[in-house]
Amino acid sequence: MSSEADFKMFKWVPDGTYDYSDFLTRYVIVNGNPTIVINREWVNKGGPIGVSDELKLPWGAFPDMPPKPAKKK
């Protein structure tokens, strides 16, 4: 298995849906990677066509993204 297959963009984040306030983005995280990414302005306008009604909930309906842990020394 290659190292590319082991890549996780958000390896510290449990699977779930998060409103990432720092970047005004809603992420659906699966296995440490974003599978759906929606900008806050898009959420405020009703969300994109084709996503579940749950993902169209108002901004702040989901918890904020957990902070990245500090690097070990």
PDB file of C-alpha atoms in Angstrom:
ATOM      1  CA  MET A   1       0.000   0.000   0.000  1.00  0.00           C
ATOM      2  CA  SER A   2       1.409   3.381  -0.953  1.00  0.00           C
ATOM      3  CA  SER A   3       1.771   6.316   1.407  1.00  0.00           C
ATOM      4  CA  GLU A   4      -0.719   8.242  -0.756  1.00  0.00           C
ATOM      5  CA  ALA A   5      -3.427   5.770   0.251  1.00  0.00           C
ATOM      6  CA  ASP A   6      -2.656   6.479   3.936  1.00  0.00           C
ATOM      7  CA  PHE A   7      -2.976  10.268   3.594  1.00  0.00           C
ATOM      8  CA  LYS A   8      -5.417  11.935   5.995  1.00  0.00           C
ATOM      9  CA  MET A   9      -5.936  15.676   5.728  1.00  0.00           C
ATOM     10  CA  PHE A  10      -7.582  15.943   9.172  1.00  0.00           C
ATOM     11  CA  LYS A  11      -6.271  12.855  10.974  1.00  0.00           C
ATOM     12  CA  TRP A  12      -7.172  14.242  14.431  1.00  0.00           C
ATOM     13  CA  VAL A  13     -10.841  14.834  13.521  1.00  0.00           C
ATOM     14  CA  PRO A  14     -13.449  12.109  14.168  1.00  0.00           C
ATOM     15  CA  ASP A  15     -15.885  11.292  11.375  1.00  0.00           C
ATOM     16  CA  GLY A  16     -18.755  13.774  11.261  1.00  0.00           C
ATOM     17  CA  THR A  17     -19.941  17.147   9.991  1.00  0.00           C
ATOM     18  CA  TYR A  18     -18.266  20.346  11.191  1.00  0.00           C
ATOM     19  CA  ASP A  19     -18.577  24.081  10.646  1.00  0.00           C
ATOM     20  CA  TYR A  20     -14.967  25.270  10.452  1.00  0.00           C
ATOM     21  CA  SER A  21     -15.260  28.886  11.620  1.00  0.00           C
ATOM     22  CA  ASP A  22     -11.637  29.785  10.818  1.00  0.00           C
ATOM     23  CA  PHE A  23     -12.222  29.132   7.114  1.00  0.00           C
ATOM     24  CA  LEU A  24     -16.028  29.641   6.940  1.00  0.00           C
ATOM     25  CA  THR A  25     -16.396  26.145   5.526  1.00  0.00           C
ATOM     26  CA  ARG A  26     -18.619  23.164   6.355  1.00  0.00           C
ATOM     27  CA  TYR A  27     -16.798  19.837   6.100  1.00  0.00           C
ATOM     28  CA  VAL A  28     -18.095  16.283   6.130  1.00  0.00           C
ATOM     29  CA  ILE A  29     -15.129  14.234   7.379  1.00  0.00           C
ATOM     30  CA  VAL A  30     -14.789  10.495   6.711  1.00  0.00           C
ATOM     31  CA  ASN A  31     -11.617   8.599   7.622  1.00  0.00           C
ATOM     32  CA  GLY A  32      -9.753  11.858   8.254  1.00  0.00           C
ATOM     33  CA  ASN A  33     -10.561  13.377   4.855  1.00  0.00           C
ATOM     34  CA  PRO A  34     -13.196  15.859   3.681  1.00  0.00           C
ATOM     35  CA  THR A  35     -15.780  14.164   1.470  1.00  0.00           C
ATOM     36  CA  ILE A  36     -18.066  17.198   1.110  1.00  0.00           C
ATOM     37  CA  VAL A  37     -16.914  20.819   1.381  1.00  0.00           C
ATOM     38  CA  ILE A  38     -19.433  23.681   1.387  1.00  0.00           C
ATOM     39  CA  ASN A  39     -18.625  27.381   1.802  1.00  0.00           C
ATOM     40  CA  ARG A  40     -20.581  29.315   4.475  1.00  0.00           C
ATOM     41  CA  GLU A  41     -22.112  31.683   1.920  1.00  0.00           C
ATOM     42  CA  TRP A  42     -23.415  28.713  -0.007  1.00  0.00           C
ATOM     43  CA  VAL A  43     -24.940  27.305   3.206  1.00  0.00           C
ATOM     44  CA  ASN A  44     -26.595  30.678   3.910  1.00  0.00           C
ATOM     45  CA  LYS A  45     -28.191  30.649   0.433  1.00  0.00           C
ATOM     46  CA  GLY A  46     -29.732  27.206   0.934  1.00  0.00           C
ATOM     47  CA  GLY A  47     -26.827  24.959   0.022  1.00  0.00           C
ATOM     48  CA  PRO A  48     -25.948  23.273  -3.230  1.00  0.00           C
ATOM     49  CA  ILE A  49     -28.461  21.143  -5.139  1.00  0.00           C
ATOM     50  CA  GLY A  50     -28.033  17.452  -4.512  1.00  0.00           C
ATOM     51  CA  VAL A  51     -26.828  17.450  -0.904  1.00  0.00           C
ATOM     52  CA  SER A  52     -28.973  16.214   1.973  1.00  0.00           C
ATOM     53  CA  ASP A  53     -31.300  18.611   3.781  1.00  0.00           C
ATOM     54  CA  GLU A  54     -29.211  18.043   6.916  1.00  0.00           C
ATOM     55  CA  LEU A  55     -26.197  19.688   5.253  1.00  0.00           C
ATOM     56  CA  LYS A  56     -28.380  22.699   4.374  1.00  0.00           C
ATOM     57  CA  LEU A  57     -29.029  23.478   8.052  1.00  0.00           C
ATOM     58  CA  PRO A  58     -28.089  27.034   9.104  1.00  0.00           C
ATOM     59  CA  TRP A  59     -24.457  27.894   9.825  1.00  0.00           C
ATOM     60  CA  GLY A  60     -23.577  26.920  13.385  1.00  0.00           C
ATOM     61  CA  ALA A  61     -25.873  23.875  13.422  1.00  0.00           C
ATOM     62  CA  PHE A  62     -22.788  21.640  13.553  1.00  0.00           C
ATOM     63  CA  PRO A  63     -19.895  21.759  16.029  1.00  0.00           C
ATOM     64  CA  ASP A  64     -16.770  23.712  15.148  1.00  0.00           C
ATOM     65  CA  MET A  65     -13.839  21.715  13.802  1.00  0.00           C
ATOM     66  CA  PRO A  66     -11.698  20.350  16.662  1.00  0.00           C
ATOM     67  CA  PRO A  67      -8.387  22.230  16.973  1.00  0.00           C
ATOM     68  CA  LYS A  68      -5.263  20.589  15.665  1.00  0.00           C
ATOM     69  CA  PRO A  69      -3.228  19.171  18.554  1.00  0.00           C
ATOM     70  CA  ALA A  70       0.177  20.679  19.264  1.00  0.00           C
ATOM     71  CA  LYS A  71       3.140  18.854  17.778  1.00  0.00           C
ATOM     72  CA  LYS A  72       5.030  16.597  20.140  1.00  0.00           C
ATOM     73  CA  LYS A  73       8.569  17.699  20.911  1.00  0.00           C
TER      74      LYS A  73
END
